[in-house]
JSON list of C-alpha atoms in Angstrom, two decimals:
[
{"chain": "K", "resi": 831, "resn": "UNK", "atom": "CA", "xyz": [102.83, 79.45, 175.41]},
{"chain": "K", "resi": 832, "resn": "UNK", "atom": "CA", "xyz": [105.37, 81.94, 174.50]},
{"chain": "K", "resi": 833, "resn": "UNK", "atom": "CA", "xyz": [108.93, 81.92, 173.82]},
{"chain": "K", "resi": 834, "resn": "UNK", "atom": "CA", "xyz": [110.61, 85.06, 174.95]},
{"chain": "K", "resi": 835, "resn": "UNK", "atom": "CA", "xyz": [113.49, 85.24, 171.40]},
{"chain": "K", "resi": 836, "resn": "UNK", "atom": "CA", "xyz": [116.75, 86.38, 171.38]},
{"chain": "K", "resi": 837, "resn": "UNK", "atom": "CA", "xyz": [117.86, 88.53, 169.62]},
{"chain": "K", "resi": 838, "resn": "UNK", "atom": "CA", "xyz": [120.90, 89.98, 168.49]},
{"chain": "K", "resi": 839, "resn": "UNK", "atom": "CA", "xyz": [122.22, 92.23, 166.05]},
{"chain": "K", "resi": 840, "resn": "UNK", "atom": "CA", "xyz": [125.92, 93.00, 165.42]},
{"chain": "K", "resi": 841, "resn": "UNK", "atom": "CA", "xyz": [128.30, 94.60, 163.00]},
{"chain": "K", "resi": 842, "resn": "UNK", "atom": "CA", "xyz": [131.50, 93.28, 160.60]},
{"chain": "K", "resi": 843, "resn": "UNK", "atom": "CA", "xyz": [133.52, 96.26, 160.37]},
{"chain": "K", "resi": 844, "resn": "UNK", "atom": "CA", "xyz": [132.79, 98.51, 161.53]},
{"chain": "K", "resi": 845, "resn": "UNK", "atom": "CA", "xyz": [130.26, 99.74, 164.50]},
{"chain": "K", "resi": 846, "resn": "UNK", "atom": "CA", "xyz": [126.24, 100.64, 164.11]},
{"chain": "K", "resi": 847, "resn": "UNK", "atom": "CA", "xyz": [124.30, 103.35, 165.93]},
{"chain": "K", "resi": 848, "resn": "UNK", "atom": "CA", "xyz": [122.43, 102.80, 168.91]},
{"chain": "K", "resi": 849, "resn": "UNK", "atom": "CA", "xyz": [118.84, 103.96, 166.51]},
{"chain": "K", "resi": 850, "resn": "UNK", "atom": "CA", "xyz": [119.98, 101.44, 164.08]},
{"chain": "K", "resi": 851, "resn": "UNK", "atom": "CA", "xyz": [120.43, 98.33, 165.81]},
{"chain": "K", "resi": 852, "resn": "UNK", "atom": "CA", "xyz": [117.14, 99.23, 168.08]},
{"chain": "K", "resi": 853, "resn": "UNK", "atom": "CA", "xyz": [115.30, 99.37, 164.13]},
{"chain": "K", "resi": 854, "resn": "UNK", "atom": "CA", "xyz": [116.48, 95.95, 162.95]},
{"chain": "K", "resi": 855, "resn": "UNK", "atom": "CA", "xyz": [115.69, 94.39, 166.28]},
{"chain": "K", "resi": 856, "resn": "UNK", "atom": "CA", "xyz": [112.47, 95.19, 166.67]},
{"chain": "K", "resi": 857, "resn": "UNK", "atom": "CA", "xyz": [112.44, 94.48, 163.07]},
{"chain": "K", "resi": 858, "resn": "UNK", "atom": "CA", "xyz": [113.27, 91.29, 163.95]},
{"chain": "K", "resi": 859, "resn": "UNK", "atom": "CA", "xyz": [110.76, 90.53, 166.32]},
{"chain": "K", "resi": 860, "resn": "UNK", "atom": "CA", "xyz": [108.31, 91.24, 163.98]},
{"chain": "K", "resi": 861, "resn": "UNK", "atom": "CA", "xyz": [109.28, 87.46, 162.01]},
{"chain": "K", "resi": 862, "resn": "UNK", "atom": "CA", "xyz": [106.90, 85.67, 165.72]},
{"chain": "K", "resi": 863, "resn": "UNK", "atom": "CA", "xyz": [104.24, 86.86, 163.81]},
{"chain": "K", "resi": 864, "resn": "UNK", "atom": "CA", "xyz": [104.63, 84.37, 161.44]},
{"chain": "K", "resi": 865, "resn": "UNK", "atom": "CA", "xyz": [106.00, 82.06, 163.50]},
{"chain": "K", "resi": 866, "resn": "UNK", "atom": "CA", "xyz": [106.13, 82.30, 167.23]},
{"chain": "K", "resi": 867, "resn": "UNK", "atom": "CA", "xyz": [108.36, 79.14, 167.72]},
{"chain": "K", "resi": 868, "resn": "UNK", "atom": "CA", "xyz": [111.33, 80.53, 166.75]},
{"chain": "K", "resi": 869, "resn": "UNK", "atom": "CA", "xyz": [113.84, 80.58, 169.93]},
{"chain": "K", "resi": 870, "resn": "UNK", "atom": "CA", "xyz": [116.99, 82.64, 168.45]},
{"chain": "K", "resi": 871, "resn": "UNK", "atom": "CA", "xyz": [116.91, 85.41, 165.75]},
{"chain": "K", "resi": 872, "resn": "UNK", "atom": "CA", "xyz": [121.14, 86.86, 164.61]},
{"chain": "K", "resi": 873, "resn": "UNK", "atom": "CA", "xyz": [121.27, 89.79, 162.34]},
{"chain": "K", "resi": 874, "resn": "UNK", "atom": "CA", "xyz": [124.48, 90.36, 161.77]},
{"chain": "K", "resi": 875, "resn": "UNK", "atom": "CA", "xyz": [125.60, 93.92, 159.24]},
{"chain": "K", "resi": 876, "resn": "UNK", "atom": "CA", "xyz": [128.42, 94.18, 156.92]},
{"chain": "K", "resi": 877, "resn": "UNK", "atom": "CA", "xyz": [129.35, 97.45, 157.22]},
{"chain": "K", "resi": 878, "resn": "UNK", "atom": "CA", "xyz": [132.28, 97.06, 153.95]},
{"chain": "K", "resi": 879, "resn": "UNK", "atom": "CA", "xyz": [130.82, 97.44, 150.97]},
{"chain": "K", "resi": 880, "resn": "UNK", "atom": "CA", "xyz": [131.39, 95.43, 148.14]},
{"chain": "K", "resi": 881, "resn": "UNK", "atom": "CA", "xyz": [132.52, 97.67, 143.80]},
{"chain": "K", "resi": 882, "resn": "UNK", "atom": "CA", "xyz": [128.29, 98.31, 143.66]},
{"chain": "K", "resi": 883, "resn": "UNK", "atom": "CA", "xyz": [129.37, 100.03, 147.20]},
{"chain": "K", "resi": 884, "resn": "UNK", "atom": "CA", "xyz": [126.78, 97.46, 148.63]},
{"chain": "K", "resi": 885, "resn": "UNK", "atom": "CA", "xyz": [126.71, 96.11, 152.34]},
{"chain": "K", "resi": 886, "resn": "UNK", "atom": "CA", "xyz": [125.77, 93.23, 152.44]},
{"chain": "K", "resi": 887, "resn": "UNK", "atom": "CA", "xyz": [122.86, 91.52, 156.34]},
{"chain": "K", "resi": 888, "resn": "UNK", "atom": "CA", "xyz": [122.34, 88.08, 157.45]},
{"chain": "K", "resi": 889, "resn": "UNK", "atom": "CA", "xyz": [119.74, 87.55, 159.18]},
{"chain": "K", "resi": 890, "resn": "UNK", "atom": "CA", "xyz": [119.70, 83.62, 161.20]},
{"chain": "K", "resi": 891, "resn": "UNK", "atom": "CA", "xyz": [116.55, 83.15, 163.00]},
{"chain": "K", "resi": 892, "resn": "UNK", "atom": "CA", "xyz": [117.01, 79.45, 164.87]},
{"chain": "K", "resi": 893, "resn": "UNK", "atom": "CA", "xyz": [113.22, 77.58, 165.72]},
{"chain": "K", "resi": 894, "resn": "UNK", "atom": "CA", "xyz": [112.78, 74.67, 168.05]},
{"chain": "K", "resi": 895, "resn": "UNK", "atom": "CA", "xyz": [113.67, 71.10, 166.96]},
{"chain": "K", "resi": 896, "resn": "UNK", "atom": "CA", "xyz": [117.02, 72.68, 165.85]},
{"chain": "K", "resi": 897, "resn": "UNK", "atom": "CA", "xyz": [115.22, 74.60, 162.48]},
{"chain": "K", "resi": 898, "resn": "UNK", "atom": "CA", "xyz": [116.99, 77.29, 161.05]},
{"chain": "K", "resi": 899, "resn": "UNK", "atom": "CA", "xyz": [116.40, 79.97, 158.49]},
{"chain": "K", "resi": 900, "resn": "UNK", "atom": "CA", "xyz": [118.71, 81.63, 156.82]},
{"chain": "K", "resi": 901, "resn": "UNK", "atom": "CA", "xyz": [118.51, 84.93, 154.72]},
{"chain": "K", "resi": 902, "resn": "UNK", "atom": "CA", "xyz": [120.50, 87.04, 152.95]},
{"chain": "K", "resi": 903, "resn": "UNK", "atom": "CA", "xyz": [121.14, 89.88, 150.70]},
{"chain": "K", "resi": 904, "resn": "UNK", "atom": "CA", "xyz": [123.05, 93.39, 149.83]},
{"chain": "K", "resi": 905, "resn": "UNK", "atom": "CA", "xyz": [122.05, 96.09, 148.96]},
{"chain": "K", "resi": 906, "resn": "UNK", "atom": "CA", "xyz": [123.53, 100.72, 149.18]},
{"chain": "K", "resi": 907, "resn": "UNK", "atom": "CA", "xyz": [121.36, 101.49, 151.93]},
{"chain": "K", "resi": 908, "resn": "UNK", "atom": "CA", "xyz": [120.69, 99.27, 155.29]},
{"chain": "K", "resi": 909, "resn": "UNK", "atom": "CA", "xyz": [116.96, 99.17, 155.86]},
{"chain": "K", "resi": 910, "resn": "UNK", "atom": "CA", "xyz": [116.48, 97.97, 152.44]},
{"chain": "K", "resi": 911, "resn": "UNK", "atom": "CA", "xyz": [118.90, 95.03, 152.48]},
{"chain": "K", "resi": 912, "resn": "UNK", "atom": "CA", "xyz": [117.43, 93.88, 155.55]},
{"chain": "K", "resi": 913, "resn": "UNK", "atom": "CA", "xyz": [113.92, 94.04, 154.10]},
{"chain": "K", "resi": 914, "resn": "UNK", "atom": "CA", "xyz": [114.91, 91.80, 151.43]},
{"chain": "K", "resi": 915, "resn": "UNK", "atom": "CA", "xyz": [116.64, 88.98, 153.63]},
{"chain": "K", "resi": 916, "resn": "UNK", "atom": "CA", "xyz": [113.29, 89.25, 155.84]},
{"chain": "K", "resi": 917, "resn": "UNK", "atom": "CA", "xyz": [111.40, 88.79, 153.19]},
{"chain": "K", "resi": 918, "resn": "UNK", "atom": "CA", "xyz": [113.14, 86.14, 151.81]},
{"chain": "K", "resi": 919, "resn": "UNK", "atom": "CA", "xyz": [112.86, 84.75, 155.66]},
{"chain": "K", "resi": 920, "resn": "UNK", "atom": "CA", "xyz": [109.13, 84.60, 155.49]},
{"chain": "K", "resi": 921, "resn": "UNK", "atom": "CA", "xyz": [109.01, 82.25, 152.34]},
{"chain": "K", "resi": 922, "resn": "UNK", "atom": "CA", "xyz": [111.28, 79.87, 154.41]},
{"chain": "K", "resi": 923, "resn": "UNK", "atom": "CA", "xyz": [109.19, 79.65, 157.50]},
{"chain": "K", "resi": 924, "resn": "UNK", "atom": "CA", "xyz": [105.73, 79.95, 154.76]},
{"chain": "K", "resi": 925, "resn": "UNK", "atom": "CA", "xyz": [107.04, 76.91, 153.60]},
{"chain": "K", "resi": 926, "resn": "UNK", "atom": "CA", "xyz": [108.52, 75.30, 156.75]},
{"chain": "K", "resi": 927, "resn": "UNK", "atom": "CA", "xyz": [104.26, 75.67, 158.14]},
{"chain": "K", "resi": 928, "resn": "UNK", "atom": "CA", "xyz": [103.06, 74.17, 154.95]},
{"chain": "K", "resi": 929, "resn": "UNK", "atom": "CA", "xyz": [105.90, 71.77, 155.36]},
{"chain": "K", "resi": 930, "resn": "UNK", "atom": "CA", "xyz": [103.70, 70.60, 158.79]},
{"chain": "K", "resi": 931, "resn": "UNK", "atom": "CA", "xyz": [100.27, 70.73, 158.00]},
{"chain": "K", "resi": 932, "resn": "UNK", "atom": "CA", "xyz": [100.74, 68.73, 154.95]},
{"chain": "K", "resi": 933, "resn": "UNK", "atom": "CA", "xyz": [102.43, 65.94, 157.17]},
{"chain": "K", "resi": 934, "resn": "UNK", "atom": "CA", "xyz": [100.30, 66.33, 159.72]},
{"chain": "K", "resi": 935, "resn": "UNK", "atom": "CA", "xyz": [97.03, 65.78, 157.16]}
]
């Protein structure tokens, strides 16, 4: 059974152009390749730059059974911050899946 995942991309302290929003949404949907039981993915880009001129990206991925994966990262580029945050989510998903498999055996 395939779930339809709701992917929400939003910005804090500013506005993302449609192209960036669409790109982040498509990339976020790729998280399903790693774990197909995700029910929603929320990407929030904080456009307020810190003193190092970095902005933040937070990704919240909800899975069935009320499990949640959370990652955030900061970089000068939205794409790079998003990429680093998705790597963290992938790591969490990998650990979670290993835990599930260990539990079954």
